[in-house]
JSON list of C-alpha atoms and ligand atoms in Angstrom, two decimals:
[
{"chain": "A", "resi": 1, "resn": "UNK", "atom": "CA", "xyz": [5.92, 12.15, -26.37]},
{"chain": "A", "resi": 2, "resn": "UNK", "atom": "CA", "xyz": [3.94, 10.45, -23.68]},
{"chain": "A", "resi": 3, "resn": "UNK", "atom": "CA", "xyz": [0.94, 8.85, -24.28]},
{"chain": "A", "resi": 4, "resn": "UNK", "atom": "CA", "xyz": [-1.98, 9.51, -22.29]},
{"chain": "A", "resi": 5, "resn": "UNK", "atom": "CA", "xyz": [-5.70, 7.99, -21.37]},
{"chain": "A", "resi": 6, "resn": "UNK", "atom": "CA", "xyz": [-8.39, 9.46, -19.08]},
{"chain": "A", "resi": 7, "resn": "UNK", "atom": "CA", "xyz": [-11.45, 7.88, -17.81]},
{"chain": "A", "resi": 8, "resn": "UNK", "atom": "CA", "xyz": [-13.61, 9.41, -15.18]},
{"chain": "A", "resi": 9, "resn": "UNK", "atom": "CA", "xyz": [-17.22, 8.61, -14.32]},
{"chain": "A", "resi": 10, "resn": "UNK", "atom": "CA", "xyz": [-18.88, 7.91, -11.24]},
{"chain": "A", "resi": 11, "resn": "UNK", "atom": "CA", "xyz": [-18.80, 5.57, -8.63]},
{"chain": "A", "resi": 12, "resn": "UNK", "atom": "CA", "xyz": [-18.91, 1.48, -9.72]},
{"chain": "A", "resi": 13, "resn": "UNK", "atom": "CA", "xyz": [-19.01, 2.65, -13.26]},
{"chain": "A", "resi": 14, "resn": "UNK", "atom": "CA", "xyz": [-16.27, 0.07, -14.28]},
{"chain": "A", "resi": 15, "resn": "UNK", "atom": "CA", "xyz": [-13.65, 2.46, -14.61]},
{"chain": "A", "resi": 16, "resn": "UNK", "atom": "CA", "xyz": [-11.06, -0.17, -12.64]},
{"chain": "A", "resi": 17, "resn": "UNK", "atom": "CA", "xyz": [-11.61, -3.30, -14.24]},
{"chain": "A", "resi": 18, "resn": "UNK", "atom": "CA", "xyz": [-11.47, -1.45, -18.32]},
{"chain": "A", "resi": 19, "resn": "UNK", "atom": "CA", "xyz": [-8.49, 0.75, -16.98]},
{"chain": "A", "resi": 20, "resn": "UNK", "atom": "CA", "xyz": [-6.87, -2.44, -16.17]},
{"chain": "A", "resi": 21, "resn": "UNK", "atom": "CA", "xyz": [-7.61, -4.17, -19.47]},
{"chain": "A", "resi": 22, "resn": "UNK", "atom": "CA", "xyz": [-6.70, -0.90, -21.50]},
{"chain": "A", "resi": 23, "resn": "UNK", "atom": "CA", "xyz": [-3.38, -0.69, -19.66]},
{"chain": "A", "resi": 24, "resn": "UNK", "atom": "CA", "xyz": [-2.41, -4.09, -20.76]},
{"chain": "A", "resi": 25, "resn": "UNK", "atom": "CA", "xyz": [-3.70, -4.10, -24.26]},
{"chain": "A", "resi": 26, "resn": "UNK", "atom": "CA", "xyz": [-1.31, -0.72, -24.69]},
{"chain": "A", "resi": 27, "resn": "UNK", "atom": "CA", "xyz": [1.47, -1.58, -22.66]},
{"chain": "A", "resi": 28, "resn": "UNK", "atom": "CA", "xyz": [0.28, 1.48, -20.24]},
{"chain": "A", "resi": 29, "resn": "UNK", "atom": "CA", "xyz": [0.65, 2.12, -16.34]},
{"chain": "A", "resi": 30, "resn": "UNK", "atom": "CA", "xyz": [-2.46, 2.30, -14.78]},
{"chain": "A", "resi": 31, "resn": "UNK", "atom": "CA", "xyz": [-3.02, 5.28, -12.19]},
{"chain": "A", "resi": 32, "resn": "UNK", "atom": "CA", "xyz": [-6.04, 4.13, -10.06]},
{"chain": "A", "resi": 33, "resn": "UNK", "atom": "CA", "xyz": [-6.39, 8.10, -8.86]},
{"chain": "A", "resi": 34, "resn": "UNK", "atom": "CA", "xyz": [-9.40, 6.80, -6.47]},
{"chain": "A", "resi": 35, "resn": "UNK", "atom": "CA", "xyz": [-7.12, 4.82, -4.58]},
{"chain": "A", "resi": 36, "resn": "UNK", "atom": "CA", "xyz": [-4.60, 7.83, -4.02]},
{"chain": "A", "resi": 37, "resn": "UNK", "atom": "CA", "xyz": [-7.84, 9.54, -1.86]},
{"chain": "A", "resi": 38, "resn": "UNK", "atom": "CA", "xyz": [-8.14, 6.51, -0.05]},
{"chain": "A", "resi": 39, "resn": "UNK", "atom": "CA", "xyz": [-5.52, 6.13, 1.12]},
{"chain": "A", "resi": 40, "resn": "UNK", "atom": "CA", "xyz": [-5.50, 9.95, 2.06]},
{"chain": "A", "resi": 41, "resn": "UNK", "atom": "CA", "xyz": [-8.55, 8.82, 4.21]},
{"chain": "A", "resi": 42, "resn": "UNK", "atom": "CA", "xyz": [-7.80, 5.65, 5.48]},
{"chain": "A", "resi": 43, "resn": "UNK", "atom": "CA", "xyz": [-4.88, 7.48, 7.41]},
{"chain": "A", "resi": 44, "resn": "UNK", "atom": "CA", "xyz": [-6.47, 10.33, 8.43]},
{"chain": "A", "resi": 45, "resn": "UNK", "atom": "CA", "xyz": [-8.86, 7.72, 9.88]},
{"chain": "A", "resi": 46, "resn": "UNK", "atom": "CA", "xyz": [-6.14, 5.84, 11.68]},
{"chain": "A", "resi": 47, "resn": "UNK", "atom": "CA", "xyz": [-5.49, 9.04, 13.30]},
{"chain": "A", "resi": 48, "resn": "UNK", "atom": "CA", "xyz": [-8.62, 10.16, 14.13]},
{"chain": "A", "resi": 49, "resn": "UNK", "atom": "CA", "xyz": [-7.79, 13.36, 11.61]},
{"chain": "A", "resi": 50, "resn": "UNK", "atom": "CA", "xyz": [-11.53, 14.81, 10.82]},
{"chain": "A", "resi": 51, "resn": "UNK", "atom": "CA", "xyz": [-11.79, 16.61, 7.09]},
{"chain": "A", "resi": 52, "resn": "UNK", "atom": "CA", "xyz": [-12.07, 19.55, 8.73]},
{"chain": "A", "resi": 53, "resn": "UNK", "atom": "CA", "xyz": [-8.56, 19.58, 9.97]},
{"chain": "A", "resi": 54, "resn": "UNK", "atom": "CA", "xyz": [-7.08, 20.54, 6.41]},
{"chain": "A", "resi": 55, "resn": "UNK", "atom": "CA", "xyz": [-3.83, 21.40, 7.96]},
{"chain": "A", "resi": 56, "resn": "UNK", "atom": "CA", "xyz": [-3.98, 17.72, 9.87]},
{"chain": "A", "resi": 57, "resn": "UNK", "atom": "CA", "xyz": [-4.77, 15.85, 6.18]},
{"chain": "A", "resi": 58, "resn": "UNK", "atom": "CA", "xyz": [-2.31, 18.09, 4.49]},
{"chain": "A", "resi": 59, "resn": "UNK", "atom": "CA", "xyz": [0.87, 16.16, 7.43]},
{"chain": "A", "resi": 60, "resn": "UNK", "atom": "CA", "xyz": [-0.28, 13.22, 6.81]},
{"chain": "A", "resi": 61, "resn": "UNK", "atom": "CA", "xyz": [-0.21, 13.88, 2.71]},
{"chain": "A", "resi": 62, "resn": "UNK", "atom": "CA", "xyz": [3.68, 15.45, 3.27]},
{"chain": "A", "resi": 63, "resn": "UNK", "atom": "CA", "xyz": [4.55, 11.73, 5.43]},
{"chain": "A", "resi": 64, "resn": "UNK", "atom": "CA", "xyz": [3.00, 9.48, 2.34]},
{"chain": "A", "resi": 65, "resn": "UNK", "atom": "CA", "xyz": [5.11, 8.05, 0.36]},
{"chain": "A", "resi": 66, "resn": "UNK", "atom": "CA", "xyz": [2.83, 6.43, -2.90]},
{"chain": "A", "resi": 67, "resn": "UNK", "atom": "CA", "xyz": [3.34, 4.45, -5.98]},
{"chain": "A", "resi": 68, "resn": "UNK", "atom": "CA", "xyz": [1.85, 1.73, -8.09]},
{"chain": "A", "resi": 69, "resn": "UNK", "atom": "CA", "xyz": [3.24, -1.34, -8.48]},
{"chain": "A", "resi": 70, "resn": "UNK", "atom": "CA", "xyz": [1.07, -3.18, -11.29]},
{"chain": "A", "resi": 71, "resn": "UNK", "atom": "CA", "xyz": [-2.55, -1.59, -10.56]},
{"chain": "A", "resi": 72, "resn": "UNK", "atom": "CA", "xyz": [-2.20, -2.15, -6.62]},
{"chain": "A", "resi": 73, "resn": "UNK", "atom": "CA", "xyz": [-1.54, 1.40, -4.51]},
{"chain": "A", "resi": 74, "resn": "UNK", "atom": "CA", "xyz": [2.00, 0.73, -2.07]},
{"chain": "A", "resi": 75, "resn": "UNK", "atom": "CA", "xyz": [1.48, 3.41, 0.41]},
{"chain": "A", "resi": 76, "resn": "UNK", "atom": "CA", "xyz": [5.08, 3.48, 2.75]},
{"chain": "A", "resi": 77, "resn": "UNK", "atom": "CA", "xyz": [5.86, 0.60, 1.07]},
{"chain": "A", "resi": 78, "resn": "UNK", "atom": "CA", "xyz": [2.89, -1.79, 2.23]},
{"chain": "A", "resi": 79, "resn": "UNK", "atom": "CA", "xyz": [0.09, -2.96, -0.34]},
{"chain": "A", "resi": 80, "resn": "UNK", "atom": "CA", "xyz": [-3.01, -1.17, 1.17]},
{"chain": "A", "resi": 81, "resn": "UNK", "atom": "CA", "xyz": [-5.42, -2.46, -1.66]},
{"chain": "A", "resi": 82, "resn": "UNK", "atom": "CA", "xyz": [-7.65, -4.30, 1.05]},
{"chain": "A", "resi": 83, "resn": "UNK", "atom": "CA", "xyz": [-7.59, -1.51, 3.40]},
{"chain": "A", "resi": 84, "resn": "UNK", "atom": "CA", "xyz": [-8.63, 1.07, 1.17]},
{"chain": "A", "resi": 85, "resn": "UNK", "atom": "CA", "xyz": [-11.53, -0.74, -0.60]},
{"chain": "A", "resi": 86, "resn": "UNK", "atom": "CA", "xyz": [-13.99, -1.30, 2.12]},
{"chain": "A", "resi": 87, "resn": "UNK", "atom": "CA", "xyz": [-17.48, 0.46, 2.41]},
{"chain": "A", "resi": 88, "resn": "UNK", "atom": "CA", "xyz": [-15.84, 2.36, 5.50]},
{"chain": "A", "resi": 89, "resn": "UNK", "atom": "CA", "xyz": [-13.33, 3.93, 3.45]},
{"chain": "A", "resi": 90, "resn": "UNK", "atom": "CA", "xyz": [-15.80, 4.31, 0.43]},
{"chain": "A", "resi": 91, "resn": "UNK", "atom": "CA", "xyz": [-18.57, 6.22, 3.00]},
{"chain": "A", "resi": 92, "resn": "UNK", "atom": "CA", "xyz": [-15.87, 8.58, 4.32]},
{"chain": "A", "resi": 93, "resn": "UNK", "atom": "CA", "xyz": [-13.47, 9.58, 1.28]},
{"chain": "A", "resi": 94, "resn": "UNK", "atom": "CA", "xyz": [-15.86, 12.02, -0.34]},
{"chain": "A", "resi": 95, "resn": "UNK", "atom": "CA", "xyz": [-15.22, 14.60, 2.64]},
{"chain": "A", "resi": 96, "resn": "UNK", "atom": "CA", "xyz": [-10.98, 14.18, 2.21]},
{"chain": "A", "resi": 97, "resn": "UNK", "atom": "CA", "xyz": [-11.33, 14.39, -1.77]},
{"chain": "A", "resi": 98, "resn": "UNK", "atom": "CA", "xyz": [-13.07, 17.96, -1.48]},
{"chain": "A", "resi": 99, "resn": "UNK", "atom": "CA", "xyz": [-10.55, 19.24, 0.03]},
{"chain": "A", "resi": 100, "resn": "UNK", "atom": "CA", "xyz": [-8.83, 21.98, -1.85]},
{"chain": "A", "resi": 101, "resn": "UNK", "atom": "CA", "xyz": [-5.02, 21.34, -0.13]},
{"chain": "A", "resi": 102, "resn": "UNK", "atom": "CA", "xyz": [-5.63, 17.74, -0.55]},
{"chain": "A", "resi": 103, "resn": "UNK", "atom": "CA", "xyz": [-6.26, 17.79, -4.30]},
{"chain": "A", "resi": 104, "resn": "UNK", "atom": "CA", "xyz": [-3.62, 20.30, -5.39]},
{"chain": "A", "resi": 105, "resn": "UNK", "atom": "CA", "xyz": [-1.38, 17.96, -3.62]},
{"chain": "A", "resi": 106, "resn": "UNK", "atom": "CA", "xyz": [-2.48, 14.86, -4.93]},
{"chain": "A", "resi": 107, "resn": "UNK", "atom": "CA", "xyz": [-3.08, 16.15, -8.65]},
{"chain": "A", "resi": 108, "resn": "UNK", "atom": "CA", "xyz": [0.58, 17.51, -8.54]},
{"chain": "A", "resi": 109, "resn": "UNK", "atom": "CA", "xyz": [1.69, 13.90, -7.74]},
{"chain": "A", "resi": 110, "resn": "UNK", "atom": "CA", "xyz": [-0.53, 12.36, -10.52]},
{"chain": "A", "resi": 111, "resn": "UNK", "atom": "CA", "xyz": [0.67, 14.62, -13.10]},
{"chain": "A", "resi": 112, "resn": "UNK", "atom": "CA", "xyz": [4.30, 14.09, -12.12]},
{"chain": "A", "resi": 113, "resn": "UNK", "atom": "CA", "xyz": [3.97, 10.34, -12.59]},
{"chain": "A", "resi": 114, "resn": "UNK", "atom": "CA", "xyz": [2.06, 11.41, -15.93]},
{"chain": "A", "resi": 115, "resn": "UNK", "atom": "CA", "xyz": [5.47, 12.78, -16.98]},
{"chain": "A", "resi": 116, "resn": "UNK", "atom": "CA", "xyz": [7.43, 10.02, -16.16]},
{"chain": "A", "resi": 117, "resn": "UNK", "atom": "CA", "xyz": [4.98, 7.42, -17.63]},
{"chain": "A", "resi": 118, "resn": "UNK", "atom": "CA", "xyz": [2.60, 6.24, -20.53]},
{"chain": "A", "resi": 119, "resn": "UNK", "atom": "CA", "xyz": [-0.39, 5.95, -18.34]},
{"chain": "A", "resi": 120, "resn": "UNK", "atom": "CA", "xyz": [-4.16, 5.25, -18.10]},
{"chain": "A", "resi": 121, "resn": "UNK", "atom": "CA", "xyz": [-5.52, 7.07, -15.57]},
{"chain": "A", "resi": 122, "resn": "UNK", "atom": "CA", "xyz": [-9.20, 6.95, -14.08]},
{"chain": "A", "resi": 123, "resn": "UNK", "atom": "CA", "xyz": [-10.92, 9.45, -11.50]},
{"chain": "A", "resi": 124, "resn": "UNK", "atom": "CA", "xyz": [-13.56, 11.82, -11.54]},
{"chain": "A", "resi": 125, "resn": "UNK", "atom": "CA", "xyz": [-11.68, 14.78, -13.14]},
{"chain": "A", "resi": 126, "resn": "UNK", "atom": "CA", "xyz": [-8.33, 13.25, -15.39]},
{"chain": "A", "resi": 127, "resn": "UNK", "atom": "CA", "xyz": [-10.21, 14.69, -18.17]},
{"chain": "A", "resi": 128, "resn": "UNK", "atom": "CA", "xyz": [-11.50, 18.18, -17.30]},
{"chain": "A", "resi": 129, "resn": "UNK", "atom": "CA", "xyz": [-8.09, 18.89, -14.61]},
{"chain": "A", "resi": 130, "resn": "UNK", "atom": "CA", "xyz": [-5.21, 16.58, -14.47]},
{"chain": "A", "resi": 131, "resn": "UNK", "atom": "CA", "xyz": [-4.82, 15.36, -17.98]},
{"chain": "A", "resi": 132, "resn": "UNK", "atom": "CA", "xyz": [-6.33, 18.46, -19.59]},
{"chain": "A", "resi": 133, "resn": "UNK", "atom": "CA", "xyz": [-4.48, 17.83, -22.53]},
{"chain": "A", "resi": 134, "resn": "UNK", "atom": "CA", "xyz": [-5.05, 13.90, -22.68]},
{"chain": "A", "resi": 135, "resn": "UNK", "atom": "CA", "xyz": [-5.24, 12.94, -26.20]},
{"chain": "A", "resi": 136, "resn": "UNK", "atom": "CA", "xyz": [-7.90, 10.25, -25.37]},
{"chain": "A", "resi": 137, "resn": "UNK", "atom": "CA", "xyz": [-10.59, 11.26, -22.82]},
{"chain": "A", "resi": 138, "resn": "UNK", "atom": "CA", "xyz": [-13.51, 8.32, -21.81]},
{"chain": "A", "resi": 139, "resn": "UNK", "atom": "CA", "xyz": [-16.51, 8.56, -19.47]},
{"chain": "A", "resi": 140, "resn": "UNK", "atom": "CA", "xyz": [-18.33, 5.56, -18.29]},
{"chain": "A", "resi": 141, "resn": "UNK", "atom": "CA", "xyz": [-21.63, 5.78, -16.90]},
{"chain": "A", "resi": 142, "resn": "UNK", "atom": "CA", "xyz": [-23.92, 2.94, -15.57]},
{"chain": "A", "resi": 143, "resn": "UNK", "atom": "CA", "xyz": [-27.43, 3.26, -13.74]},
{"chain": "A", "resi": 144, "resn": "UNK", "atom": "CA", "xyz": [-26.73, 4.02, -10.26]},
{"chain": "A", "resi": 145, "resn": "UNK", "atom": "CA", "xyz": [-28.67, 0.08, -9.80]},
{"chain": "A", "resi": 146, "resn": "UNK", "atom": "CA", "xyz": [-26.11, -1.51, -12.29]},
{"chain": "A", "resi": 147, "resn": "UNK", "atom": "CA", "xyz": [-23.15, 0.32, -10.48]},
{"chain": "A", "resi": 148, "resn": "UNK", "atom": "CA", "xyz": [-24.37, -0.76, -6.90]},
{"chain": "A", "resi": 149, "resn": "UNK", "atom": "CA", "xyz": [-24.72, -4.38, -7.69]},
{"chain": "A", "resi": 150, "resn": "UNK", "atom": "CA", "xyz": [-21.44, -4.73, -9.80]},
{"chain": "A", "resi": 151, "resn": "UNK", "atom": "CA", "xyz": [-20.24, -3.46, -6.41]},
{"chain": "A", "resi": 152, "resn": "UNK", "atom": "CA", "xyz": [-21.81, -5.48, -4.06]},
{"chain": "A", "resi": 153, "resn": "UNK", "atom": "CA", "xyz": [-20.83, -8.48, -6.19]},
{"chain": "A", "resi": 154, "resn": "UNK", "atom": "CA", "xyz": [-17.25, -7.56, -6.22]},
{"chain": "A", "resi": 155, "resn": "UNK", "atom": "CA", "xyz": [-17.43, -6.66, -2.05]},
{"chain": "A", "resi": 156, "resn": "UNK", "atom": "CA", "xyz": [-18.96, -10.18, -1.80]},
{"chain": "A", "resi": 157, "resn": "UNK", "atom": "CA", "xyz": [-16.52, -12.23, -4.20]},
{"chain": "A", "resi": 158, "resn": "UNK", "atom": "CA", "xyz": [-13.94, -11.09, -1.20]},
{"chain": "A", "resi": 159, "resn": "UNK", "atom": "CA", "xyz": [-15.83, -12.31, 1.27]},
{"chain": "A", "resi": 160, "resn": "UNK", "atom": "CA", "xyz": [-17.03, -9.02, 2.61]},
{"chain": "A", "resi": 161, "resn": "UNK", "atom": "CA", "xyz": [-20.42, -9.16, 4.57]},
{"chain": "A", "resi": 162, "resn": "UNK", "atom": "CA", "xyz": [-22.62, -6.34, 2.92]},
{"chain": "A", "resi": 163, "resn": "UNK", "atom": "CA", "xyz": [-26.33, -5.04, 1.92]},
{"chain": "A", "resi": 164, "resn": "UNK", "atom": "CA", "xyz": [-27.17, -4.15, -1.15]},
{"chain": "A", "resi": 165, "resn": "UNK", "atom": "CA", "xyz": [-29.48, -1.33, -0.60]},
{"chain": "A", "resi": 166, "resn": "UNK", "atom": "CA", "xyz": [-26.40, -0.06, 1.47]},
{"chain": "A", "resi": 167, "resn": "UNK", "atom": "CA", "xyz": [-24.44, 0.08, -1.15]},
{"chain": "A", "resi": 168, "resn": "UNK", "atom": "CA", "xyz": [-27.18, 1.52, -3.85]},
{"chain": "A", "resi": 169, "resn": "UNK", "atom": "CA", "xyz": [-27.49, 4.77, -0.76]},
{"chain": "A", "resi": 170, "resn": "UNK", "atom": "CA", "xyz": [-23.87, 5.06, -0.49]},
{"chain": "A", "resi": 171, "resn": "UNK", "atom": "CA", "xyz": [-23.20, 5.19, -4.22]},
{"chain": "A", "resi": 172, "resn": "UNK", "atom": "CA", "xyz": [-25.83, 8.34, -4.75]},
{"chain": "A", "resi": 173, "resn": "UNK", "atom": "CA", "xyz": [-24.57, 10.14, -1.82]},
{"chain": "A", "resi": 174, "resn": "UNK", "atom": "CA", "xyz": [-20.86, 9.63, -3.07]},
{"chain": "A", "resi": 175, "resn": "UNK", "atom": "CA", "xyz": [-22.31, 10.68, -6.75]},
{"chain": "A", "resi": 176, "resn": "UNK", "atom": "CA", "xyz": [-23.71, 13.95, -5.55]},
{"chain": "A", "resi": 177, "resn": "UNK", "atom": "CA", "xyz": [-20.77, 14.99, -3.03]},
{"chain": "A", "resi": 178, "resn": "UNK", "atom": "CA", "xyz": [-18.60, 14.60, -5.92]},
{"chain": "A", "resi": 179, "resn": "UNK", "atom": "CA", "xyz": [-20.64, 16.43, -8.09]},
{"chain": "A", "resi": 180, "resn": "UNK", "atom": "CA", "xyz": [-21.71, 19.20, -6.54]},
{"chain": "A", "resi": 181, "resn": "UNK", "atom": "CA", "xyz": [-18.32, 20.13, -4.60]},
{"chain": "A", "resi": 182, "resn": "UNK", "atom": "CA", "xyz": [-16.56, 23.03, -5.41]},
{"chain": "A", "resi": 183, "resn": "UNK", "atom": "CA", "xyz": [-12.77, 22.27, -6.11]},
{"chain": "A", "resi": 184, "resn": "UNK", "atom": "CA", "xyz": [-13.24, 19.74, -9.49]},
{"chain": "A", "resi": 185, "resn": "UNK", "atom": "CA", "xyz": [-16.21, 18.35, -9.57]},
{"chain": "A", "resi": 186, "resn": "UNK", "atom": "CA", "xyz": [-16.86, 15.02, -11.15]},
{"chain": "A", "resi": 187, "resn": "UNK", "atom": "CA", "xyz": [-17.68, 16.25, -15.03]},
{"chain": "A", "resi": 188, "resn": "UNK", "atom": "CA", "xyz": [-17.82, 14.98, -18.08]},
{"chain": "A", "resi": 189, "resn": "UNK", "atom": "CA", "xyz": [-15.03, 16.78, -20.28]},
{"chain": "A", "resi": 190, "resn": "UNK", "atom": "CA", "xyz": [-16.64, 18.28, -23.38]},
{"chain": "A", "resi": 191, "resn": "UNK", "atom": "CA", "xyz": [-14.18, 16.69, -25.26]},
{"chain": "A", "resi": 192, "resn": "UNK", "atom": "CA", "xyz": [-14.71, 13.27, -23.42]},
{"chain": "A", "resi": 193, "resn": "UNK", "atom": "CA", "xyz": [-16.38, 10.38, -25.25]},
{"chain": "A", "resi": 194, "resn": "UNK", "atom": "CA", "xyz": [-19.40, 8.96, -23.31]},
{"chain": "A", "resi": 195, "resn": "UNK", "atom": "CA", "xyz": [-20.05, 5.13, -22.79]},
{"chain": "A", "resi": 196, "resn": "UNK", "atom": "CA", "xyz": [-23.13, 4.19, -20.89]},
{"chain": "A", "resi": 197, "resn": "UNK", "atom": "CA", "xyz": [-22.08, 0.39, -20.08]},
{"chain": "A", "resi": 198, "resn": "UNK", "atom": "CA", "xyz": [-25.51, -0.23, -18.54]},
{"chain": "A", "resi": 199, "resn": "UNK", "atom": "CA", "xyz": [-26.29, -3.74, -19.78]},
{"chain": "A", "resi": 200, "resn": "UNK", "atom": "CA", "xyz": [-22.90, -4.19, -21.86]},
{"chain": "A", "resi": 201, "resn": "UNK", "atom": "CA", "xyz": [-20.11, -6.25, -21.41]},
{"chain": "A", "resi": 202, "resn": "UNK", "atom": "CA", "xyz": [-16.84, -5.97, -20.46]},
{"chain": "A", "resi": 203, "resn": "UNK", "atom": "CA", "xyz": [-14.98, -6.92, -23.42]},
{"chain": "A", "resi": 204, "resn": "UNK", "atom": "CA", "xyz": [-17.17, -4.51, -25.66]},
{"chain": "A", "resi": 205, "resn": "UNK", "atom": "CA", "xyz": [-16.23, -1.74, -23.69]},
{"chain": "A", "resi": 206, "resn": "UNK", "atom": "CA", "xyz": [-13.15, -2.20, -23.77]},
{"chain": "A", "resi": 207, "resn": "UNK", "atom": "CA", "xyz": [-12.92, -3.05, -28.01]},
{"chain": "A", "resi": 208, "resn": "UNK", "atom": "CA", "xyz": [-14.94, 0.21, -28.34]},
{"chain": "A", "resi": 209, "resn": "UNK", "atom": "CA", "xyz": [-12.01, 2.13, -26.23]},
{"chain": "A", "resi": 210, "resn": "UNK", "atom": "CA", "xyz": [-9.49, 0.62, -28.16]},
{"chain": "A", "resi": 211, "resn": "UNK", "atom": "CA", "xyz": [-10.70, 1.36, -31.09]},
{"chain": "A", "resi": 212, "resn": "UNK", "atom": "CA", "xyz": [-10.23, 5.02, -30.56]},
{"chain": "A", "resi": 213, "resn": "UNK", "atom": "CA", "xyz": [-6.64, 4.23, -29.35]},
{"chain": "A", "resi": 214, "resn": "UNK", "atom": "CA", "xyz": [-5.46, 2.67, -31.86]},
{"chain": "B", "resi": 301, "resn": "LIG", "atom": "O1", "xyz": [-14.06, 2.85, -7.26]},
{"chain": "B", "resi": 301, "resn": "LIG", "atom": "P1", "xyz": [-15.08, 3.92, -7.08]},
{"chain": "B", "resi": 301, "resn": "LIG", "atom": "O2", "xyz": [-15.67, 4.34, -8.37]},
{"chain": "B", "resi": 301, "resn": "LIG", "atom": "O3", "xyz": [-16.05, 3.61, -6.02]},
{"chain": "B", "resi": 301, "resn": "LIG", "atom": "O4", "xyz": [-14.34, 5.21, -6.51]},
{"chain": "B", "resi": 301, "resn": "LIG", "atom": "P2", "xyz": [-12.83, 5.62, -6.59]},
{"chain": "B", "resi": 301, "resn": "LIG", "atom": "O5", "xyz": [-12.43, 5.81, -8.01]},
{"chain": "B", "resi": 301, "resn": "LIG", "atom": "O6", "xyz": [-12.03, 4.67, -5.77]},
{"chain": "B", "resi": 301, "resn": "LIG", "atom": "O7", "xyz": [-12.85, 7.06, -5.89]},
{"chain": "B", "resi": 301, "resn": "LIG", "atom": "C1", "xyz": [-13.17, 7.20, -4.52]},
{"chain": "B", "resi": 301, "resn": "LIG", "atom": "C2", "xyz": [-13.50, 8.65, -4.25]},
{"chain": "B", "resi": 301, "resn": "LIG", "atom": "O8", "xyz": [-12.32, 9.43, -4.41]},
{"chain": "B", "resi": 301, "resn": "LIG", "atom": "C3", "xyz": [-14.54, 9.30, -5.14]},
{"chain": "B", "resi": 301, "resn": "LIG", "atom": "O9", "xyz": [-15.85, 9.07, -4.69]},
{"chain": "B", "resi": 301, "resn": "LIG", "atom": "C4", "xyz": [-14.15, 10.78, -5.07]},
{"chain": "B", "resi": 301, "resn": "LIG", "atom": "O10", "xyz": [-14.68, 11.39, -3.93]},
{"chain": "B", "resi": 301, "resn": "LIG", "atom": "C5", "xyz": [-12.64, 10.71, -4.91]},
{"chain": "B", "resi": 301, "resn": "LIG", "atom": "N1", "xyz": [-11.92, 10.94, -6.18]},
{"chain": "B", "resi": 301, "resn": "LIG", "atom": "C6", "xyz": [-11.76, 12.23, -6.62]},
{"chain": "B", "resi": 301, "resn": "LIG", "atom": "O11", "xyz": [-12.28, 13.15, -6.01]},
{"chain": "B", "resi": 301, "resn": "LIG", "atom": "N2", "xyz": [-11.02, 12.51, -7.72]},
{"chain": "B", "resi": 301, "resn": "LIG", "atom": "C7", "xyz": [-10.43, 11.52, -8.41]},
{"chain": "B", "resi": 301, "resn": "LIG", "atom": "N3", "xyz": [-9.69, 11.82, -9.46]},
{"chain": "B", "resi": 301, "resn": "LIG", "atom": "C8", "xyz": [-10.60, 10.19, -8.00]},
{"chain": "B", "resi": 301, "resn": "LIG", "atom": "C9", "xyz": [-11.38, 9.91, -6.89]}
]
């Protein structure tokens, strides 16, 4: 039987950086299900494909070819991890990711590489739609302050020129599209175990998670 981990939570909650961790401790893949939107929006972008063009989003879905290769996203067989990660992409993917089409689509994918893998998978609804049956369910929360400026300090480590008030804005507004949209909102599953990391390290989240694994 495959083994699988979900993690949702909102935005800059850590979900990436534990994911990673968990996924090596337990010999998992890690499914970065963010990064899957992204790229969903950084070519509709590129083509000047608004999110109210569902039929437009859904072509450009059907000519994507995706995978994971370690934790980085290889979308038509180029490593789009820079691309996708920059306040431009983050300000816009909200609008492709509450797209009905777009997430049957994209949830269809997930769960087929659920099949084929032991994974760890983060998002905003692993736990409450695309690993409803996940043995182990997580859901990190951080105050929206903590989450911005773990962000900003990861945008600037790459050199990336940005505010931090910016950042704080664009994480609420992300928050409450993703909450309050229709098609599967971000939500804790009632089964889910809750973590508020606000003020805790890394490596205590990440023993506490593994506990439960193991
Ligand atoms: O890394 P960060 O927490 O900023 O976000 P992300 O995990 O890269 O997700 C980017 C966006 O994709 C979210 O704000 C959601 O709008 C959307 N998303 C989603 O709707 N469902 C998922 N399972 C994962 C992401």
């Amino acid at each position: 039987m495959r083994i699988s981990v979900a993690i949702d939570g909102p935005a800059g909650a850590g979900k990436s950086t534990i994911a990673k961790l968990i996924a090596d401790r337990f010999s998992l893949m890690y499914i970065n299900t963010g990064s899957m939107y992204r790229a969903v929006t950084l070519k509709a972008l590129e083509k000047g494909i608004s999110p109210n063009d569902t039929e437009g989003v859904c072509t450009i879905i059907e000519n994507l070819n995706m995978h994971f290769n370690n934790d980085r996203l290889i979308l038509n067989g180029e490593d789009v991890n820079d691309l996708i990660t920059v306040p431009e992409i983050s300000h816009n993917v909200s609008a492709y990711a509450s797209i009905k089409e777009v997430r049957e689509k994209l949830v269809k994918l997930m769960q087929q590489m659920a099949k084929e893998y032991d994974v760890i998978m983060d998002g905003r609804d692993i736990g409450t739609v695309v690993l409803k049956n996940a043995p182990f369910k997580f859901f990190l929360t951080a105050s929206p302050k903590e989450r911005a400026s773990r962000r900003y300090n990861e945008l600037t480590s790459k050199g990336l020129d940005v505010v931090y008030e910016e950042i704080l804005k664009d994480i609420i507004r992300r928050d409450d599209l993703d909450t309050n949209r229709e098609v599967d909102p971000l939500r804790k599953a009632d089964d889910a175990i809750e973590i508020d990391t606000t003020g805790i390290g890394i490596d205590e989240v990440v023993n506490k998670i593994a506990s439960f694994i193991k």
